[in-house]
Tab-separated table of N, CA, C and O in Angstrom:
chain	number	residue	atom	x	y	z
A	94	ASP	N	18.784	23.229	-13.598
A	94	ASP	CA	17.889	22.396	-14.375
A	94	ASP	C	17.117	21.438	-13.463
A	94	ASP	O	15.927	21.259	-13.625
A	95	PHE	N	17.813	20.822	-12.508
A	95	PHE	CA	17.152	19.901	-11.588
A	95	PHE	C	16.115	20.625	-10.742
A	95	PHE	O	14.986	20.140	-10.575
A	96	MET	N	16.470	21.780	-10.215
A	96	MET	CA	15.532	22.525	-9.369
A	96	MET	C	14.331	23.022	-10.183
A	96	MET	O	13.207	23.028	-9.684
A	97	PHE	N	14.572	23.437	-11.403
A	97	PHE	CA	13.457	23.863	-12.256
A	97	PHE	C	12.494	22.699	-12.486
A	97	PHE	O	11.280	22.852	-12.354
A	98	THR	N	13.038	21.543	-12.826
A	98	THR	CA	12.197	20.368	-13.068
A	98	THR	C	11.432	19.981	-11.812
A	98	THR	O	10.237	19.684	-11.872
A	99	LYS	N	12.115	20.006	-10.695
A	99	LYS	CA	11.468	19.673	-9.419
A	99	LYS	C	10.298	20.627	-9.146
A	99	LYS	O	9.185	20.194	-8.819
A	100	THR	N	10.530	21.906	-9.302
A	100	THR	CA	9.485	22.907	-9.076
A	100	THR	C	8.362	22.754	-10.103
A	100	THR	O	7.183	22.818	-9.761
A	101	PHE	N	8.736	22.554	-11.348
A	101	PHE	CA	7.740	22.390	-12.400
A	101	PHE	C	6.817	21.212	-12.108
A	101	PHE	O	5.593	21.318	-12.220
A	102	LEU	N	7.393	20.084	-11.712
A	102	LEU	CA	6.576	18.900	-11.447
A	102	LEU	C	5.687	19.063	-10.217
A	102	LEU	O	4.668	18.396	-10.096
A	103	LEU	N	6.048	19.961	-9.343
A	103	LEU	CA	5.196	20.255	-8.190
A	103	LEU	C	4.046	21.197	-8.539
A	103	LEU	O	3.023	21.215	-7.859
A	104	THR	N	4.206	21.984	-9.594
A	104	THR	CA	3.226	23.036	-9.880
A	104	THR	C	2.461	22.905	-11.198
A	104	THR	O	1.495	23.638	-11.414
A	105	TYR	N	2.858	22.005	-12.077
A	105	TYR	CA	2.246	21.959	-13.414
A	105	TYR	C	0.739	21.740	-13.376
A	105	TYR	O	0.026	22.165	-14.277
A	106	ARG	N	0.234	21.094	-12.352
A	106	ARG	CA	-1.200	20.800	-12.261
A	106	ARG	C	-2.062	22.057	-12.174
A	106	ARG	O	-3.264	21.995	-12.405
A	107	SER	N	-1.440	23.179	-11.877
A	107	SER	CA	-2.203	24.430	-11.805
A	107	SER	C	-2.526	24.986	-13.196
A	107	SER	O	-3.380	25.861	-13.317
A	108	PHE	N	-1.860	24.473	-14.235
A	108	PHE	CA	-2.130	24.990	-15.573
A	108	PHE	C	-2.302	23.925	-16.652
A	108	PHE	O	-2.605	24.251	-17.796
A	109	THR	N	-2.133	22.644	-16.300
A	109	THR	CA	-2.375	21.575	-17.265
A	109	THR	C	-2.670	20.274	-16.524
A	109	THR	O	-2.613	20.226	-15.304
A	110	THR	N	-2.968	19.245	-17.290
A	110	THR	CA	-3.269	17.938	-16.705
A	110	THR	C	-2.089	16.994	-16.915
A	110	THR	O	-1.248	17.231	-17.790
A	111	PRO	N	-2.027	15.904	-16.170
A	111	PRO	CA	-0.956	14.927	-16.397
A	111	PRO	C	-0.952	14.376	-17.829
A	111	PRO	O	0.117	14.228	-18.423
A	112	LEU	N	-2.126	14.103	-18.386
A	112	LEU	CA	-2.178	13.594	-19.761
A	112	LEU	C	-1.647	14.612	-20.762
A	112	LEU	O	-0.917	14.261	-21.693
A	113	GLU	N	-2.024	15.862	-20.576
A	113	GLU	CA	-1.536	16.917	-21.472
A	113	GLU	C	-0.023	17.081	-21.337
A	113	GLU	O	0.686	17.248	-22.336
A	114	LEU	N	0.489	17.021	-20.126
A	114	LEU	CA	1.939	17.124	-19.926
A	114	LEU	C	2.655	15.993	-20.645
A	114	LEU	O	3.658	16.226	-21.328
A	115	LEU	N	2.155	14.786	-20.508
A	115	LEU	CA	2.788	13.660	-21.189
A	115	LEU	C	2.781	13.871	-22.699
A	115	LEU	O	3.801	13.648	-23.366
A	116	GLU	N	1.670	14.315	-23.237
A	116	GLU	CA	1.587	14.554	-24.685
A	116	GLU	C	2.567	15.643	-25.126
A	116	GLU	O	3.194	15.536	-26.181
A	117	LEU	N	2.711	16.673	-24.327
A	117	LEU	CA	3.659	17.749	-24.657
A	117	LEU	C	5.101	17.250	-24.599
A	117	LEU	O	5.927	17.603	-25.450
A	118	LEU	N	5.420	16.440	-23.610
A	118	LEU	CA	6.770	15.879	-23.516
A	118	LEU	C	7.054	14.932	-24.683
A	118	LEU	O	8.145	14.955	-25.256
A	119	LYS	N	6.064	14.134	-25.041
A	119	LYS	CA	6.221	13.250	-26.194
A	119	LYS	C	6.447	14.064	-27.467
A	119	LYS	O	7.325	13.738	-28.278
A	120	ALA	N	5.681	15.122	-27.635
A	120	ALA	CA	5.819	15.974	-28.820
A	120	ALA	C	7.205	16.615	-28.872
A	120	ALA	O	7.807	16.709	-29.944
A	121	ARG	N	7.708	17.026	-27.736
A	121	ARG	CA	9.046	17.641	-27.700
A	121	ARG	C	10.121	16.613	-28.035
A	121	ARG	O	11.067	16.904	-28.752
A	122	PHE	N	9.968	15.417	-27.533
A	122	PHE	CA	10.916	14.348	-27.834
A	122	PHE	C	10.933	14.058	-29.334
A	122	PHE	O	11.989	13.969	-29.940
A	123	VAL	N	9.757	13.949	-29.934
A	123	VAL	CA	9.653	13.639	-31.356
A	123	VAL	C	10.057	14.836	-32.211
A	123	VAL	O	10.694	14.670	-33.245
A	124	LEU	N	9.728	16.033	-31.788
A	124	LEU	CA	10.075	17.244	-32.534
A	124	LEU	C	11.583	17.381	-32.702
A	124	LEU	O	12.051	17.921	-33.694
A	125	SER	N	12.325	16.862	-31.756
A	125	SER	CA	13.775	16.972	-31.835
A	125	SER	C	14.376	16.045	-32.881
A	125	SER	O	15.554	16.124	-33.166
A	126	CYS	N	13.553	15.178	-33.473
A	126	CYS	CA	14.029	14.234	-34.482
A	126	CYS	C	14.016	14.868	-35.862
A	126	CYS	O	13.100	15.603	-36.193
A	127	PRO	N	15.004	14.558	-36.662
A	127	PRO	CA	14.971	15.045	-38.045
A	127	PRO	C	13.725	14.532	-38.748
A	127	PRO	O	13.276	13.419	-38.506
A	128	SER	N	13.164	15.340	-39.622
A	128	SER	CA	11.889	15.000	-40.267
A	128	SER	C	11.990	13.770	-41.164
A	128	SER	O	10.993	13.123	-41.424
A	129	ASN	N	13.175	13.428	-41.622
A	129	ASN	CA	13.320	12.281	-42.506
A	129	ASN	C	13.689	10.992	-41.766
A	129	ASN	O	13.933	9.982	-42.389
A	130	SER	N	13.723	11.021	-40.437
A	130	SER	CA	14.097	9.819	-39.696
A	130	SER	C	12.878	8.960	-39.414
A	130	SER	O	11.770	9.451	-39.253
A	131	LEU	N	13.099	7.679	-39.377
A	131	LEU	CA	12.049	6.734	-39.031
A	131	LEU	C	11.902	6.690	-37.528
A	131	LEU	O	12.839	6.995	-36.784
A	132	GLN	N	10.727	6.279	-37.054
A	132	GLN	CA	10.486	6.219	-35.621
A	132	GLN	C	11.511	5.320	-34.942
A	132	GLN	O	12.014	5.638	-33.875
A	133	SER	N	11.868	4.212	-35.553
A	133	SER	CA	12.824	3.296	-34.956
A	133	SER	C	14.230	3.878	-34.893
A	133	SER	O	15.061	3.430	-34.114
A	134	ASP	N	14.518	4.891	-35.720
A	134	ASP	CA	15.833	5.522	-35.735
A	134	ASP	C	15.930	6.730	-34.809
A	134	ASP	O	16.997	7.314	-34.670
A	135	MET	N	14.829	7.118	-34.159
A	135	MET	CA	14.819	8.349	-33.384
A	135	MET	C	15.863	8.360	-32.281
A	135	MET	O	16.509	9.358	-32.051
A	136	VAL	N	16.032	7.272	-31.590
A	136	VAL	CA	16.967	7.249	-30.469
A	136	VAL	C	18.395	7.115	-30.961
A	136	VAL	O	19.333	7.475	-30.271
A	137	LEU	N	18.589	6.628	-32.171
A	137	LEU	CA	19.925	6.368	-32.681
A	137	LEU	C	20.614	7.599	-33.259
A	137	LEU	O	21.802	7.559	-33.522
A	138	SER	N	19.890	8.683	-33.460
A	138	SER	CA	20.483	9.888	-34.024
A	138	SER	C	21.605	10.376	-33.118
A	138	SER	O	21.503	10.334	-31.902
A	139	VAL	N	22.685	10.888	-33.706
A	139	VAL	CA	23.832	11.320	-32.924
A	139	VAL	C	23.999	12.832	-32.876
A	139	VAL	O	24.970	13.319	-32.322
A	140	ASP	N	23.078	13.559	-33.460
A	140	ASP	CA	23.134	15.015	-33.429
A	140	ASP	C	23.155	15.481	-31.972
A	140	ASP	O	22.253	15.143	-31.206
A	141	PRO	N	24.152	16.248	-31.554
A	141	PRO	CA	24.262	16.650	-30.141
A	141	PRO	C	23.062	17.443	-29.616
A	141	PRO	O	22.634	17.247	-28.476
A	142	THR	N	22.503	18.312	-30.431
A	142	THR	CA	21.349	19.095	-29.994
A	142	THR	C	20.144	18.191	-29.775
A	142	THR	O	19.447	18.296	-28.768
A	143	THR	N	19.927	17.302	-30.713
A	143	THR	CA	18.814	16.355	-30.604
A	143	THR	C	18.980	15.489	-29.364
A	143	THR	O	18.024	15.283	-28.605
A	144	MET	N	20.170	14.972	-29.152
A	144	MET	CA	20.410	14.123	-27.986
A	144	MET	C	20.209	14.894	-26.684
A	144	MET	O	19.659	14.365	-25.725
A	145	SER	N	20.627	16.133	-26.647
A	145	SER	CA	20.449	16.961	-25.453
A	145	SER	C	18.967	17.149	-25.130
A	145	SER	O	18.551	17.024	-23.971
A	146	ILE	N	18.175	17.450	-26.144
A	146	ILE	CA	16.730	17.632	-25.948
A	146	ILE	C	16.102	16.342	-25.463
A	146	ILE	O	15.329	16.328	-24.499
A	147	ARG	N	16.438	15.246	-26.111
A	147	ARG	CA	15.868	13.962	-25.719
A	147	ARG	C	16.241	13.580	-24.290
A	147	ARG	O	15.401	13.090	-23.526
A	148	LEU	N	17.485	13.800	-23.940
A	148	LEU	CA	17.923	13.476	-22.575
A	148	LEU	C	17.188	14.317	-21.540
A	148	LEU	O	16.826	13.820	-20.469
A	149	ARG	N	16.957	15.573	-21.851
A	149	ARG	CA	16.202	16.425	-20.925
A	149	ARG	C	14.764	15.948	-20.773
A	149	ARG	O	14.226	15.916	-19.665
A	150	VAL	N	14.134	15.594	-21.883
A	150	VAL	CA	12.764	15.077	-21.817
A	150	VAL	C	12.736	13.790	-21.003
A	150	VAL	O	11.884	13.613	-20.126
A	151	LEU	N	13.670	12.896	-21.268
A	151	LEU	CA	13.707	11.636	-20.522
A	151	LEU	C	13.996	11.871	-19.045
A	151	LEU	O	13.452	11.169	-18.182
A	152	ASN	N	14.812	12.861	-18.738
A	152	ASN	CA	15.087	13.189	-17.342
A	152	ASN	C	13.820	13.685	-16.634
A	152	ASN	O	13.551	13.309	-15.489
A	153	VAL	N	13.041	14.512	-17.305
A	153	VAL	CA	11.778	14.983	-16.722
A	153	VAL	C	10.849	13.797	-16.489
A	153	VAL	O	10.243	13.671	-15.413
A	154	LEU	N	10.755	12.907	-17.464
A	154	LEU	CA	9.906	11.725	-17.314
A	154	LEU	C	10.380	10.856	-16.147
A	154	LEU	O	9.569	10.366	-15.360
A	155	LYS	N	11.674	10.688	-16.024
A	155	LYS	CA	12.223	9.882	-14.932
A	155	LYS	C	11.885	10.496	-13.576
A	155	LYS	O	11.428	9.800	-12.660
A	156	GLN	N	12.116	11.801	-13.449
A	156	GLN	CA	11.801	12.468	-12.185
A	156	GLN	C	10.309	12.402	-11.885
A	156	GLN	O	9.910	12.230	-10.730
A	157	TRP	N	9.495	12.537	-12.911
A	157	TRP	CA	8.049	12.484	-12.743
A	157	TRP	C	7.626	11.126	-12.180
A	157	TRP	O	6.879	11.041	-11.210
A	158	VAL	N	8.135	10.067	-12.773
A	158	VAL	CA	7.782	8.720	-12.317
A	158	VAL	C	8.372	8.445	-10.931
A	158	VAL	O	7.703	7.865	-10.075
A	159	ASP	N	9.605	8.848	-10.708
A	159	ASP	CA	10.264	8.596	-9.416
A	159	ASP	C	9.640	9.371	-8.265
A	159	ASP	O	9.411	8.814	-7.193
A	160	LYS	N	9.385	10.638	-8.472
A	160	LYS	CA	8.978	11.517	-7.368
A	160	LYS	C	7.479	11.797	-7.309
A	160	LYS	O	6.966	12.203	-6.282
A	161	HIS	N	6.780	11.612	-8.419
A	161	HIS	CA	5.352	11.943	-8.481
A	161	HIS	C	4.565	10.772	-9.062
A	161	HIS	O	3.662	10.945	-9.877
A	162	TYR	N	4.911	9.585	-8.618
A	162	TYR	CA	4.304	8.348	-9.094
A	162	TYR	C	2.790	8.307	-8.877
A	162	TYR	O	2.074	7.619	-9.588
A	163	TYR	N	2.301	9.064	-7.910
A	163	TYR	CA	0.863	9.073	-7.616
A	163	TYR	C	0.043	9.569	-8.807
A	163	TYR	O	-1.122	9.202	-8.936
A	164	ASP	N	0.626	10.379	-9.686
A	164	ASP	CA	-0.085	10.781	-10.904
A	164	ASP	C	-0.414	9.551	-11.743
A	164	ASP	O	-1.476	9.484	-12.368
A	165	PHE	N	0.497	8.591	-11.763
A	165	PHE	CA	0.326	7.382	-12.566
A	165	PHE	C	-0.551	6.357	-11.855
A	165	PHE	O	-1.306	5.641	-12.498
A	166	ASP	N	-0.451	6.280	-10.537
A	166	ASP	CA	-1.297	5.365	-9.760
A	166	ASP	C	-2.772	5.669	-9.967
A	166	ASP	O	-3.591	4.764	-10.053
A	167	ALA	N	-3.089	6.932	-10.042
A	167	ALA	CA	-4.495	7.360	-10.101
A	167	ALA	C	-5.053	7.430	-11.518
A	167	ALA	O	-6.229	7.716	-11.690
A	168	ASN	N	-4.243	7.174	-12.517
A	168	ASN	CA	-4.684	7.416	-13.891
A	168	ASN	C	-4.200	6.297	-14.818
A	168	ASN	O	-3.067	6.317	-15.301
A	169	GLU	N	-5.059	5.343	-15.080
A	169	GLU	CA	-4.693	4.205	-15.920
A	169	GLU	C	-4.376	4.619	-17.359
A	169	GLU	O	-3.465	4.079	-17.989
A	170	GLU	N	-5.108	5.597	-17.867
A	170	GLU	CA	-4.830	6.073	-19.227
A	170	GLU	C	-3.430	6.676	-19.313
A	170	GLU	O	-2.704	6.454	-20.284
A	171	LEU	N	-3.046	7.416	-18.304
A	171	LEU	CA	-1.696	7.992	-18.255
A	171	LEU	C	-0.658	6.873	-18.236
A	171	LEU	O	0.346	6.942	-18.957
A	172	GLN	N	-0.881	5.859	-17.443
A	172	GLN	CA	0.029	4.717	-17.395
A	172	GLN	C	0.189	4.088	-18.773
A	172	GLN	O	1.311	3.830	-19.222
A	173	GLN	N	-0.939	3.838	-19.422
A	173	GLN	CA	-0.914	3.179	-20.728
A	173	GLN	C	-0.196	4.024	-21.774
A	173	GLN	O	0.604	3.508	-22.560
A	174	ARG	N	-0.482	5.304	-21.794
A	174	ARG	CA	0.177	6.191	-22.773
A	174	ARG	C	1.677	6.303	-22.502
A	174	ARG	O	2.481	6.333	-23.431
A	175	PHE	N	2.041	6.372	-21.238
A	175	PHE	CA	3.455	6.443	-20.870
A	175	PHE	C	4.179	5.173	-21.315
A	175	PHE	O	5.236	5.240	-21.944
A	176	LEU	N	3.622	4.031	-20.991
A	176	LEU	CA	4.251	2.763	-21.369
A	176	LEU	C	4.313	2.597	-22.884
A	176	LEU	O	5.311	2.086	-23.408
A	177	ALA	N	3.285	3.025	-23.588
A	177	ALA	CA	3.296	2.953	-25.050
A	177	ALA	C	4.411	3.830	-25.612
A	177	ALA	O	5.115	3.427	-26.552
A	178	PHE	N	4.589	5.015	-25.051
A	178	PHE	CA	5.664	5.907	-25.497
A	178	PHE	C	7.024	5.254	-25.267
A	178	PHE	O	7.872	5.230	-26.157
A	179	VAL	N	7.216	4.719	-24.090
A	179	VAL	CA	8.500	4.069	-23.783
A	179	VAL	C	8.741	2.892	-24.715
A	179	VAL	O	9.830	2.743	-25.270
A	180	ASP	N	7.718	2.081	-24.917
A	180	ASP	CA	7.872	0.907	-25.795
A	180	ASP	C	8.110	1.294	-27.253
A	180	ASP	O	8.958	0.724	-27.918
A	181	ASP	N	7.350	2.277	-27.747
A	181	ASP	CA	7.414	2.623	-29.166
A	181	ASP	C	8.589	3.514	-29.543
A	181	ASP	O	9.147	3.361	-30.626
A	182	VAL	N	8.939	4.430	-28.682
A	182	VAL	CA	9.912	5.445	-29.075
A	182	VAL	C	11.245	5.292	-28.357
A	182	VAL	O	12.296	5.417	-28.960
A	183	VAL	N	11.207	5.014	-27.094
A	183	VAL	CA	12.434	5.023	-26.316
A	183	VAL	C	13.167	3.685	-26.405
A	183	VAL	O	14.376	3.658	-26.562
A	184	LEU	N	12.457	2.578	-26.309
A	184	LEU	CA	13.140	1.275	-26.343
A	184	LEU	C	13.416	0.815	-27.735
A	184	LEU	O	12.793	0.981	-28.661
């Protein structure tokens, strides 16, 4: 899983943009939530499958910021959308 993520983050630019990747990761994080849950309850769900998906998405985001921070340095819109996601959904 770690090697796949590492390779993916090195190559994703050949088929998508950083903004599109962020939107896809956000969609996957939210998709894992039950349809009847409130946004504020998304992180509190205890369903093991949901938690596994969310943890994987968050791990990709963490690796992206840690190892490929230059994507965020060069793109203010990406920074803003990322921070909004963290503030609204994750925290």
